[in-house]
mmCIF file of C-alpha atoms and ligand atoms in Angstrom:
data_model
loop_
_atom_site.group_PDB
_atom_site.id
_atom_site.type_symbol
_atom_site.label_atom_id
_atom_site.label_comp_id
_atom_site.label_asym_id
_atom_site.label_seq_id
_atom_site.Cartn_x
_atom_site.Cartn_y
_atom_site.Cartn_z
ATOM 1 C CA MET A 1 0.000 0.000 0.000
ATOM 2 C CA LYS A 2 1.290 3.438 -0.894
ATOM 3 C CA ILE A 3 1.459 6.362 1.526
ATOM 4 C CA ALA A 4 -1.451 8.728 0.877
ATOM 5 C CA LYS A 5 -3.863 10.873 2.847
ATOM 6 C CA ASP A 6 -5.561 8.896 5.637
ATOM 7 C CA THR A 7 -3.002 6.125 5.794
ATOM 8 C CA VAL A 8 -1.329 5.249 9.100
ATOM 9 C CA VAL A 9 2.409 5.279 8.564
ATOM 10 C CA ALA A 10 5.157 3.996 10.857
ATOM 11 C CA ILE A 11 8.718 5.108 10.186
ATOM 12 C CA HIS A 12 12.103 4.811 11.777
ATOM 13 C CA TYR A 13 14.147 7.920 11.212
ATOM 14 C CA THR A 14 17.368 9.636 12.118
ATOM 15 C CA VAL A 15 17.557 13.391 11.647
ATOM 16 C CA SER A 16 20.891 15.160 11.398
ATOM 17 C CA SER A 17 22.174 18.644 10.736
ATOM 18 C CA ASN A 18 23.900 19.143 7.408
ATOM 19 C CA GLU A 19 27.197 19.000 9.328
ATOM 20 C CA GLY A 20 26.297 15.375 10.109
ATOM 21 C CA VAL A 21 25.479 15.885 13.801
ATOM 22 C CA GLU A 22 22.645 13.589 14.878
ATOM 23 C CA ILE A 23 19.712 15.529 16.389
ATOM 24 C CA ASP A 24 17.147 12.817 17.018
ATOM 25 C CA SER A 25 16.518 9.187 16.145
ATOM 26 C CA THR A 26 13.987 6.436 16.719
ATOM 27 C CA ALA A 27 16.678 3.761 16.357
ATOM 28 C CA GLU A 28 16.475 2.747 20.028
ATOM 29 C CA ALA A 29 12.734 3.327 20.324
ATOM 30 C CA GLU A 30 9.401 2.465 18.792
ATOM 31 C CA PRO A 31 8.870 3.766 15.265
ATOM 32 C CA LEU A 32 7.083 7.080 14.876
ATOM 33 C CA GLN A 33 3.429 6.538 13.891
ATOM 34 C CA PHE A 34 1.157 9.163 12.410
ATOM 35 C CA ILE A 35 -1.801 9.639 10.108
ATOM 36 C CA TYR A 36 -0.478 10.909 6.808
ATOM 37 C CA GLY A 37 -1.787 14.103 5.256
ATOM 38 C CA TYR A 38 -2.363 16.317 8.314
ATOM 39 C CA SER A 39 0.928 18.205 8.521
ATOM 40 C CA GLN A 40 1.971 16.284 11.616
ATOM 41 C CA LEU A 41 5.541 16.236 10.315
ATOM 42 C CA ILE A 42 7.686 19.060 9.031
ATOM 43 C CA SER A 43 6.521 19.785 5.513
ATOM 44 C CA GLY A 44 9.705 18.761 3.658
ATOM 45 C CA LEU A 45 9.612 15.313 5.256
ATOM 46 C CA GLU A 46 5.888 14.771 4.841
ATOM 47 C CA SER A 47 5.866 15.667 1.131
ATOM 48 C CA SER A 48 8.783 13.305 0.412
ATOM 49 C CA LEU A 49 6.886 10.321 1.825
ATOM 50 C CA GLU A 50 3.859 10.528 -0.463
ATOM 51 C CA GLY A 51 3.449 7.431 -2.646
ATOM 52 C CA LYS A 52 6.184 5.433 -0.900
ATOM 53 C CA GLU A 53 5.678 1.905 0.462
ATOM 54 C CA ALA A 54 6.726 -0.182 3.464
ATOM 55 C CA GLY A 55 10.327 -1.344 3.268
ATOM 56 C CA GLU A 56 11.571 1.667 1.314
ATOM 57 C CA LYS A 57 14.550 3.568 2.660
ATOM 58 C CA MET A 58 15.082 7.202 1.867
ATOM 59 C CA HIS A 59 17.695 9.883 2.350
ATOM 60 C CA ILE A 60 15.947 13.255 2.360
ATOM 61 C CA GLU A 61 17.543 16.682 2.482
ATOM 62 C CA VAL A 62 15.134 19.311 3.719
ATOM 63 C CA PRO A 63 15.916 23.023 3.365
ATOM 64 C CA ALA A 64 15.399 25.178 6.458
ATOM 65 C CA SER A 65 12.314 26.777 4.908
ATOM 66 C CA GLU A 66 10.588 23.354 4.830
ATOM 67 C CA ALA A 67 11.888 22.343 8.253
ATOM 68 C CA TYR A 68 11.673 24.782 11.185
ATOM 69 C CA GLY A 69 11.746 27.895 9.026
ATOM 70 C CA GLU A 70 14.303 30.605 8.523
ATOM 71 C CA ARG A 71 15.648 32.560 11.452
ATOM 72 C CA HIS A 72 13.945 35.912 12.106
ATOM 73 C CA ASP A 73 16.171 38.616 13.531
ATOM 74 C CA GLY A 74 13.037 40.280 14.924
ATOM 75 C CA LEU A 75 12.694 37.431 17.408
ATOM 76 C CA VAL A 76 15.995 38.410 19.001
ATOM 77 C CA GLN A 77 15.419 41.075 21.635
ATOM 78 C CA ALA A 78 17.437 42.783 24.331
ATOM 79 C CA VAL A 79 15.448 43.215 27.511
ATOM 80 C CA PRO A 80 16.506 45.150 30.623
ATOM 81 C CA LYS A 81 18.214 42.912 33.142
ATOM 82 C CA ASN A 82 16.015 44.222 35.960
ATOM 83 C CA MET A 83 13.088 42.328 34.396
ATOM 84 C CA PHE A 84 14.799 39.185 35.684
ATOM 85 C CA GLU A 85 14.474 40.199 39.305
ATOM 86 C CA GLY A 86 15.170 37.304 41.613
ATOM 87 C CA MET A 87 16.774 35.265 38.818
ATOM 88 C CA GLU A 88 20.365 34.947 37.749
ATOM 89 C CA PRO A 89 20.007 34.992 33.938
ATOM 90 C CA GLN A 90 22.553 32.799 32.185
ATOM 91 C CA VAL A 91 23.276 32.011 28.546
ATOM 92 C CA GLY A 92 21.393 28.877 27.532
ATOM 93 C CA MET A 93 18.471 29.260 29.961
ATOM 94 C CA GLN A 94 15.094 28.690 28.318
ATOM 95 C CA PHE A 95 11.732 29.934 29.490
ATOM 96 C CA ARG A 96 8.263 30.792 28.260
ATOM 97 C CA ALA A 97 7.633 34.435 27.496
ATOM 98 C CA SER A 98 4.587 36.383 26.350
ATOM 99 C CA THR A 99 5.165 38.139 23.044
ATOM 100 C CA ASP A 100 3.060 39.860 20.415
ATOM 101 C CA ASP A 101 2.717 36.440 18.734
ATOM 102 C CA GLY A 102 1.544 34.682 21.880
ATOM 103 C CA ASP A 103 3.491 32.532 24.300
ATOM 104 C CA GLN A 104 6.821 31.454 22.966
ATOM 105 C CA THR A 105 9.846 29.559 24.205
ATOM 106 C CA VAL A 106 12.855 31.847 24.251
ATOM 107 C CA ILE A 107 16.476 31.139 25.032
ATOM 108 C CA ILE A 108 19.021 33.519 26.552
ATOM 109 C CA ILE A 109 21.877 34.000 24.101
ATOM 110 C CA ASP A 110 23.777 36.865 25.775
ATOM 111 C CA VAL A 111 23.953 38.587 29.150
ATOM 112 C CA ASN A 112 25.696 41.887 29.785
ATOM 113 C CA ASP A 113 25.663 44.434 32.597
ATOM 114 C CA ASP A 114 22.309 46.015 31.751
ATOM 115 C CA HIS A 115 20.624 43.736 29.266
ATOM 116 C CA VAL A 116 19.725 40.166 28.594
ATOM 117 C CA VAL A 117 19.450 39.123 24.933
ATOM 118 C CA VAL A 118 16.756 36.525 24.283
ATOM 119 C CA ASP A 119 16.096 34.605 21.068
ATOM 120 C CA GLY A 120 12.595 33.342 20.252
ATOM 121 C CA ASN A 121 13.616 31.423 17.140
ATOM 122 C CA HIS A 122 13.200 27.662 17.210
ATOM 123 C CA PRO A 123 16.644 26.224 18.006
ATOM 124 C CA LEU A 124 16.620 24.523 14.586
ATOM 125 C CA ALA A 125 15.371 27.558 12.637
ATOM 126 C CA GLY A 126 17.716 28.350 9.764
ATOM 127 C CA HIS A 127 19.117 24.807 9.715
ATOM 128 C CA PRO A 128 18.682 22.503 6.741
ATOM 129 C CA LEU A 129 18.072 18.964 8.011
ATOM 130 C CA THR A 130 18.861 15.516 6.667
ATOM 131 C CA PHE A 131 16.556 12.578 7.350
ATOM 132 C CA ASP A 132 17.356 8.920 6.908
ATOM 133 C CA VAL A 133 13.985 7.218 6.882
ATOM 134 C CA GLU A 134 12.884 3.598 6.742
ATOM 135 C CA ILE A 135 9.192 3.029 6.165
ATOM 136 C CA VAL A 136 8.117 0.275 8.549
ATOM 137 C CA SER A 137 4.435 -0.072 7.699
ATOM 138 C CA VAL A 138 1.582 1.580 5.859
ATOM 139 C CA ARG A 139 -2.084 0.777 6.399
ATOM 140 C CA GLU A 140 -5.384 2.509 5.892
ATOM 141 C CA ALA A 141 -6.549 4.609 8.846
ATOM 142 C CA THR A 142 -9.903 3.687 10.374
ATOM 143 C CA ASP A 143 -12.743 6.222 10.326
ATOM 144 C CA GLU A 144 -12.339 6.539 14.082
ATOM 145 C CA GLU A 145 -8.645 7.329 13.782
ATOM 146 C CA VAL A 146 -9.325 9.972 11.155
ATOM 147 C CA SER A 147 -12.053 11.560 13.289
ATOM 148 C CA HIS A 148 -9.822 11.526 16.394
ATOM 149 C CA GLY A 149 -6.802 12.753 14.455
ATOM 150 C CA HIS A 150 -4.426 10.183 15.951
ATOM 151 C CA VAL A 151 -3.357 6.571 15.640
ATOM 152 C CA HIS A 152 -5.048 3.842 17.669
ATOM 153 C CA ASN A 153 -3.113 0.708 18.453
ATOM 154 C CA ASP A 154 -4.841 -2.543 19.486
ATOM 155 C CA ASP A 155 -8.168 -1.150 18.252
ATOM 156 C CA SER A 156 -8.577 0.807 21.466
ATOM 157 C CA CYS A 157 -8.602 4.436 22.321
ATOM 158 C CA SER A 158 -7.711 5.302 25.897
ATOM 159 C CA HIS A 159 -8.872 8.844 26.329
HETATM 160 ZN ZN1 ZN B 1 -8.696 8.288 19.852
#
């Protein structure tokens, strides 16, 4: 069966930066399962899977724009250090912050005497990614799975 909208797909994958540094992998875990066609994966990966079948192995290079997007300099902001009252801000700390675009995870990228520089870009924004994918299985989704928007294993739904 070929991967198409409303099929349940299981894949093993390893994702790496284009410098070859591994970012994440299912090699030691269960395969990733999802219903195809609902943008549950980054777009460059999802579009490459269409029409493929179980057993196929793929090497996919995804540009940043089809992965976590390009970096936006506007998401880097210097905020006065006194806003961090009671905290000792340090480079690398992450926290949730309210912004014009809603709540966002930001990371501290610089601290100086008066200001703390925070970056709201996704840590992988601006990075092209490489996926090595093995398609484990493809089957038709049930009507119930499609209406719930997630995969059911063992014909049961525990929520
Ligand atoms: Zn369900």
